[in-house]
Every structure is written in structure tokens, then in C-alpha cells.
XYZ file of C-alpha atoms in Angstrom:
361
model
C 86.457 102.720 138.570
C 85.456 102.557 134.896
C 82.309 100.869 133.611
C 84.449 98.326 131.750
C 86.257 97.362 134.972
C 82.941 96.944 136.821
C 81.543 94.767 133.991
C 84.723 92.666 133.937
C 84.557 91.955 137.677
C 80.840 91.202 137.397
C 81.530 88.702 134.579
C 84.322 87.055 136.594
C 82.006 86.781 139.612
C 79.212 85.144 137.581
C 81.626 82.750 135.869
C 83.208 81.869 139.227
C 79.813 81.082 140.762
C 78.757 78.976 137.767
C 82.022 77.019 137.600
C 82.245 76.752 141.387
C 78.844 75.043 141.492
C 79.968 72.677 138.759
C 83.239 71.817 140.491
C 81.489 71.261 143.811
C 79.777 68.312 142.086
C 83.054 66.708 140.971
C 83.499 63.441 142.977
C 86.832 64.248 144.681
C 85.496 67.672 145.747
C 82.107 66.332 146.833
C 83.693 63.589 148.958
C 85.540 66.224 150.966
C 82.279 68.100 151.494
C 83.763 71.357 150.184
C 81.054 73.990 150.060
C 80.173 75.626 146.704
C 81.008 79.118 147.979
C 84.575 77.924 148.718
C 84.782 76.778 145.103
C 83.472 80.194 143.956
C 86.272 81.972 145.824
C 88.985 79.582 144.621
C 87.878 79.838 140.985
C 87.729 83.638 141.168
C 91.254 83.829 142.628
C 92.596 81.408 140.014
C 91.020 83.381 137.144
C 92.442 86.697 138.376
C 95.895 85.245 139.121
C 96.179 83.276 135.863
C 95.131 86.280 133.776
C 97.603 88.540 135.578
C 100.453 86.037 135.125
C 99.458 85.321 131.490
C 99.405 81.666 132.417
C 98.144 78.859 130.204
C 95.894 77.983 133.154
C 93.692 80.869 132.028
C 93.218 79.169 128.655
C 92.361 75.920 130.444
C 89.700 77.715 132.500
C 88.187 79.215 129.337
C 87.641 75.765 127.847
C 86.376 74.280 131.109
C 83.775 77.051 131.148
C 82.874 76.604 127.457
C 82.510 72.823 127.753
C 80.408 73.101 130.907
C 78.064 75.456 129.052
C 77.981 73.129 126.022
C 77.118 70.183 128.249
C 74.338 72.063 130.025
C 72.762 73.166 126.741
C 73.010 69.648 125.288
C 71.599 68.138 128.482
C 68.533 70.413 128.389
C 67.837 69.567 124.735
C 68.511 65.830 125.023
C 66.416 65.504 128.207
C 63.380 66.877 126.382
C 63.921 64.785 123.257
C 65.025 61.383 124.596
C 65.296 60.500 128.285
C 67.317 57.341 127.610
C 69.872 59.362 125.677
C 69.977 61.833 128.570
C 70.822 59.029 131.019
C 73.666 57.940 128.718
C 74.900 61.549 128.455
C 74.952 61.917 132.250
C 76.987 58.744 132.604
C 79.564 59.993 130.090
C 79.670 63.358 131.858
C 80.937 61.695 135.066
C 79.894 64.629 137.250
C 82.188 66.992 135.360
C 85.301 64.807 135.115
C 84.844 64.445 131.356
C 84.860 68.250 130.940
C 88.018 68.623 133.036
C 89.792 65.893 131.048
C 88.752 67.166 127.599
C 89.765 70.716 128.559
C 93.195 69.415 129.576
C 93.614 67.724 126.178
C 92.592 70.931 124.393
C 95.062 72.935 126.492
C 97.982 70.609 125.743
C 97.151 70.741 122.032
C 96.741 74.523 122.214
C 100.205 74.990 123.697
C 101.827 72.746 121.091
C 99.957 74.597 118.341
C 101.120 77.983 119.675
C 104.830 77.158 119.368
C 104.655 75.124 116.141
C 105.060 77.788 113.457
C 104.105 76.969 109.870
C 104.530 78.746 106.535
C 101.375 79.838 104.695
C 101.862 80.640 101.010
C 99.910 82.989 98.726
C 100.372 84.094 95.120
C 99.223 87.573 94.106
C 99.096 88.926 90.570
C 98.935 92.724 90.284
C 97.395 94.068 87.098
C 97.992 97.220 85.050
C 101.232 98.232 86.749
C 104.788 98.701 85.606
C 106.177 95.156 85.410
C 108.414 93.890 88.185
C 110.392 91.880 85.586
C 110.681 89.046 88.084
C 108.520 87.654 90.883
C 108.839 89.276 94.289
C 108.939 86.977 97.327
C 107.725 88.670 100.519
C 107.816 87.181 104.012
C 105.345 88.711 106.470
C 105.819 88.299 110.219
C 103.303 89.733 112.666
C 102.164 89.441 116.270
C 105.116 87.613 117.774
C 104.315 89.230 121.167
C 107.733 88.049 122.336
C 107.728 86.755 125.882
C 104.420 84.879 125.881
C 104.839 81.846 123.607
C 107.835 83.183 121.680
C 111.134 83.380 123.558
C 114.819 83.275 122.565
C 114.737 79.753 121.121
C 111.611 80.395 119.072
C 112.948 83.767 117.838
C 116.145 82.105 116.604
C 114.172 79.316 114.915
C 111.920 81.907 113.284
C 114.886 83.867 111.884
C 116.468 80.653 110.586
C 113.212 79.564 108.951
C 112.744 82.928 107.228
C 116.334 83.028 105.965
C 115.991 79.511 104.555
C 113.118 80.782 102.349
C 115.495 83.341 100.739
C 112.970 86.206 100.561
C 113.322 89.392 98.547
C 111.606 91.421 101.251
C 110.690 90.894 104.921
C 107.846 92.814 106.580
C 107.361 92.978 110.359
C 103.716 94.023 110.590
C 103.296 95.099 114.214
C 102.977 93.689 117.744
C 106.437 92.188 117.481
C 106.917 93.210 121.129
C 104.279 94.260 123.634
C 103.705 95.715 127.085
C 104.442 92.351 128.740
C 107.696 91.601 126.888
C 110.723 91.493 129.244
C 113.210 94.279 128.524
C 116.081 91.869 127.885
C 114.000 89.855 125.441
C 113.023 93.020 123.549
C 116.687 93.803 122.978
C 117.294 90.174 121.982
C 114.468 90.447 119.443
C 115.944 93.624 117.940
C 119.284 91.883 117.400
C 117.799 88.599 116.167
C 115.446 90.203 113.641
C 118.392 92.285 112.500
C 119.868 88.981 111.238
C 116.994 88.491 108.806
C 118.385 88.218 105.282
C 116.633 89.470 102.146
C 117.403 91.181 98.864
C 115.676 94.479 99.669
C 115.758 94.543 103.463
C 113.404 94.290 106.432
C 110.663 96.840 107.137
C 108.731 97.400 110.370
C 105.441 99.066 111.328
C 104.049 99.412 114.832
C 100.987 97.601 116.140
C 98.497 98.557 118.820
C 100.456 96.807 121.587
C 103.605 98.747 120.791
C 101.491 101.822 121.486
C 100.556 100.457 124.940
C 104.176 100.050 126.055
C 105.886 102.362 128.540
C 108.507 102.993 125.910
C 107.358 105.451 123.263
C 106.774 103.733 119.930
C 109.508 105.963 118.486
C 111.958 104.267 120.856
C 110.773 100.870 119.641
C 111.327 101.996 116.052
C 114.846 103.177 116.974
C 115.573 99.793 118.570
C 114.820 98.024 115.281
C 116.578 100.673 113.195
C 119.752 100.192 115.232
C 120.075 96.704 113.709
C 119.342 97.664 110.108
C 115.560 97.282 110.069
C 113.709 100.143 108.369
C 110.766 101.527 110.393
C 107.914 103.076 108.411
C 105.946 105.497 110.585
C 103.438 106.982 108.148
C 106.175 106.871 105.531
C 106.783 105.467 102.047
C 109.895 103.897 100.569
C 110.769 103.355 96.901
C 112.535 100.009 96.590
C 115.102 99.663 93.798
C 112.968 102.008 91.652
C 110.591 99.045 91.126
C 107.863 99.249 93.768
C 106.792 101.210 96.807
C 106.339 99.984 100.341
C 104.325 102.197 102.687
C 103.783 101.818 106.431
C 101.024 103.345 108.550
C 100.937 104.231 112.208
C 98.528 101.991 114.066
C 94.787 102.690 114.014
C 94.608 102.774 117.834
C 96.603 105.998 117.758
C 93.495 107.627 116.268
C 91.203 105.946 118.804
C 93.296 107.473 121.590
C 93.033 110.976 120.149
C 96.233 110.990 118.108
C 96.654 111.380 114.366
C 97.886 109.378 111.454
C 97.921 110.211 107.777
C 95.129 109.090 105.524
C 96.270 106.679 102.820
C 95.845 109.494 100.278
C 98.161 111.720 102.321
C 100.629 108.887 102.832
C 100.861 108.184 99.097
C 101.004 111.838 98.011
C 103.690 112.132 95.349
C 103.966 108.352 94.923
C 104.020 107.035 91.351
C 101.095 104.608 91.563
C 101.878 103.171 88.135
C 104.425 101.172 90.121
C 103.160 98.432 92.497
C 102.294 99.793 95.967
C 102.460 97.568 99.065
C 100.894 98.908 102.269
C 101.729 97.642 105.771
C 98.970 98.396 108.274
C 98.805 96.319 111.450
C 95.006 96.367 111.763
C 92.881 95.260 108.792
C 90.902 98.490 108.479
C 89.938 101.074 105.842
C 90.195 98.813 102.803
C 88.103 101.149 100.667
C 90.410 104.065 101.422
C 93.454 101.982 100.501
C 91.877 100.839 97.230
C 90.938 104.367 96.167
C 94.452 105.636 96.951
C 96.028 103.121 94.579
C 97.296 100.436 96.976
C 97.761 97.058 95.287
C 98.624 94.801 98.235
C 97.824 95.445 101.894
C 99.384 93.301 104.622
C 97.958 93.157 108.160
C 97.953 91.064 111.325
C 96.305 91.937 114.653
C 93.394 89.473 114.682
C 95.337 86.263 115.548
C 92.423 84.655 113.669
C 90.679 84.667 117.034
C 93.509 82.715 118.728
C 90.986 80.536 120.579
C 87.951 78.964 118.936
C 85.209 80.299 118.638
C 87.061 83.643 118.642
C 87.460 83.171 114.857
C 83.892 84.428 114.482
C 84.005 87.108 117.182
C 86.900 88.974 115.541
C 84.749 89.640 112.469
C 82.690 92.037 114.593
C 85.551 94.516 114.934
C 87.649 94.060 111.785
C 87.031 94.295 108.064
C 88.668 90.901 107.649
C 89.497 88.193 110.152
C 92.055 86.100 108.331
C 93.511 85.159 104.973
C 93.463 86.481 101.424
C 90.768 88.632 99.833
C 90.539 90.660 96.635
C 88.414 93.767 96.255
C 88.783 94.833 92.639
C 92.384 96.142 92.309
C 93.183 95.728 96.024
C 94.608 92.469 97.364
C 94.592 92.026 101.159
C 96.234 89.412 103.359
C 95.666 89.116 107.112
C 98.006 86.837 109.056
C 97.048 84.977 112.222
C 100.530 85.869 113.497
C 103.417 83.941 114.949
C 102.925 84.301 118.690
C 100.026 84.617 121.094
C 98.706 87.320 123.376
C 97.715 86.762 126.999
C 98.802 83.132 127.318
C 100.626 80.553 125.145
C 97.693 78.734 123.574
C 96.053 78.521 120.131
C 92.955 76.549 119.207
C 91.240 76.932 115.839
C 94.070 79.128 114.531
C 97.694 78.552 113.638
C 101.039 80.139 114.320
C 102.330 81.200 110.930
C 104.727 83.204 108.869
C 103.303 84.212 105.506
C 105.121 83.932 102.192
C 103.636 85.955 99.338
C 104.807 85.622 95.748
C 103.920 88.823 93.880
C 103.888 89.126 90.101
C 102.610 91.713 87.615
C 100.560 91.184 84.483
């Protein structure tokens, strides 16, 4: 058993004991004289089952836990500062019922937010390059994780929404499918995304979850290619002799002992006087991309934390968490993605497709 597995079970045990004690104080539980240790066991089983089934119940439990902790911290502070205010706080708390109710509201909102996809627009002006002659409209789609929040209906709606924007280029920037996607739905996604319409075509790069699948990522690439989508596996592509699009293998391939080209190697022989767009699922190695002559780098992966306060936690492991940044000649955009991972719930982040209008000066 790995150290990570031991730490995970230890964390689940501690959380189960903490929440079990809290739930034992809830009126309907207390009236039945249910012992705290019974609550510990029930909570532990629910956490393990919900996480295994990728159920929204797991998201509900997360917010019950967070709000219990918030209440306890507030109660300690308020009790020391103003005892009358503490009495009022305890009344509002209702022995935990308030936490259970607020968590339910957050969960309902989180589900709605996870399936309500919006369009986020950016404008990027690339300097000192051969002119494009006309603006380039790019649609970026990432992190659909089909099967969790995104199923057949949502895939069809997504394709229709993209086509209605009449893009020049569509980029699928990884984690379109994952290790939990049903086989039939994967095939459905291949066909549906093959219906995406654009002037210059649809391009695909793998994400870390496509690496985790039983199918080799090369098979995933072939599945998309079968329906006219162009996979870029550490490859570059000159589009209409106007600009380059380059796609990297995912960074986790390196973490697992594999290899991918450096950006310099990837762009060897590329005419960098033309605009260069790089697709890289994880927002990493910005400096390397800038030095190699990349103008626009598109990434996903972070989900913008998916659940608040994850928006801040993701900054610990990524060069950027979300949105647009400019570092001298390099423009970067990180999408929060369309779907969700683990369970169908988003709080503090949005489900989005990204539309980028690119021009040259």
C-alpha cells in the first residue's frame, strides 16, 4: 500500500469522525439516540461510495465539511469577542441543520452551473509577425470529461453552439474523454466532434486523463482522426500558409518517465515570422514557449479549481490557474473547461467554451 493511499484513508477517517460527531448532534439523529461511532461508519461508507461512483453526493459532503469547519472557527472567535452574538449564532446554527440546508443549496447550484455552458471571449493582438490579413476566430474546448456532467445531449448542444459561432479554427485541448467515460459515449463524442464546422478544421491534443485510460492515447487520437479531426502529438501544422498550430504531448507523460519534445524541438524548422499557436493541455513551461517563438498558448487542465476554494489551491501546481495573461511576446489563455471531473458540480468556476479573436499588428 502506497503512502498516498495510507494518507488518503487517514484523512477520510478523520473527516468521518469529525462529521459523524457533528451529525450525531442533529435533532432527528439525536432523538433516535444514534451513537456517534455509528455516524462515523456511515459517513465513511458514504464518502468512499460517492467518490467511487463519481456521485454529486461527494460534492455535497465536501461543502457540509467546509461549512461545519467555518462554523466552528466562527463560533470560537465570536464566543471570545461577544457572548450575546455567540448565542445568536448558535440559534441560527440549529444544531447543524443550517449547514445541511446551505450545503444542499450550494450543491443544487453547483450542478446547474456544471451543465450551463457559457462562451468566454478574448481578443489577442500579435505583434511583429507576418500579417494574417484578416482576424482569426478560434474556439477552444477543453476538459469535457464526457460521462460525468457532459453526456449525449450536452455534447450535441456544445457542437451546435460552436458551429453557430462560425469559427475559423477549433481546438480540442485535452481531457475530452477520460478513464471513466463509457466506451459508447467515447465513440459518440468522436462522431459528434467530427461535426464541428470551421474554415481551417479541428485540432486535438491529449490531456493527462487520456494518458490514464486503458486505451493507448494513440488509439484515442485515431478515434478523433477517423472523423476528420487532426491530432497533434508533438507535431506542427502550417495552416493555409498563414500561421502554425503546434500540439504537445501531455506533461504527465514526462512525470511517468516518458518523453515529449521540448518546445524548441517541436518548432524546429518552423518559420516563426508567422504567428505560432501552441496547444498544451497543462499550463506549464511558459518561459520555454516564449523563448521558442510561440505567440499564443492555449491550455485547460485546471478547471479553475472546479470547487471553491480550489481556485486558489490550483495555483500551487500550475503556472496559471485561469484566464488570459501576457508575458512579453507570449499570450496565454487557460480555460476552466466545459465539463467536470469526479462529479457533476462547479462552484466558483464556470463551464465554458472560449472564443479568441486573433489579429496581427
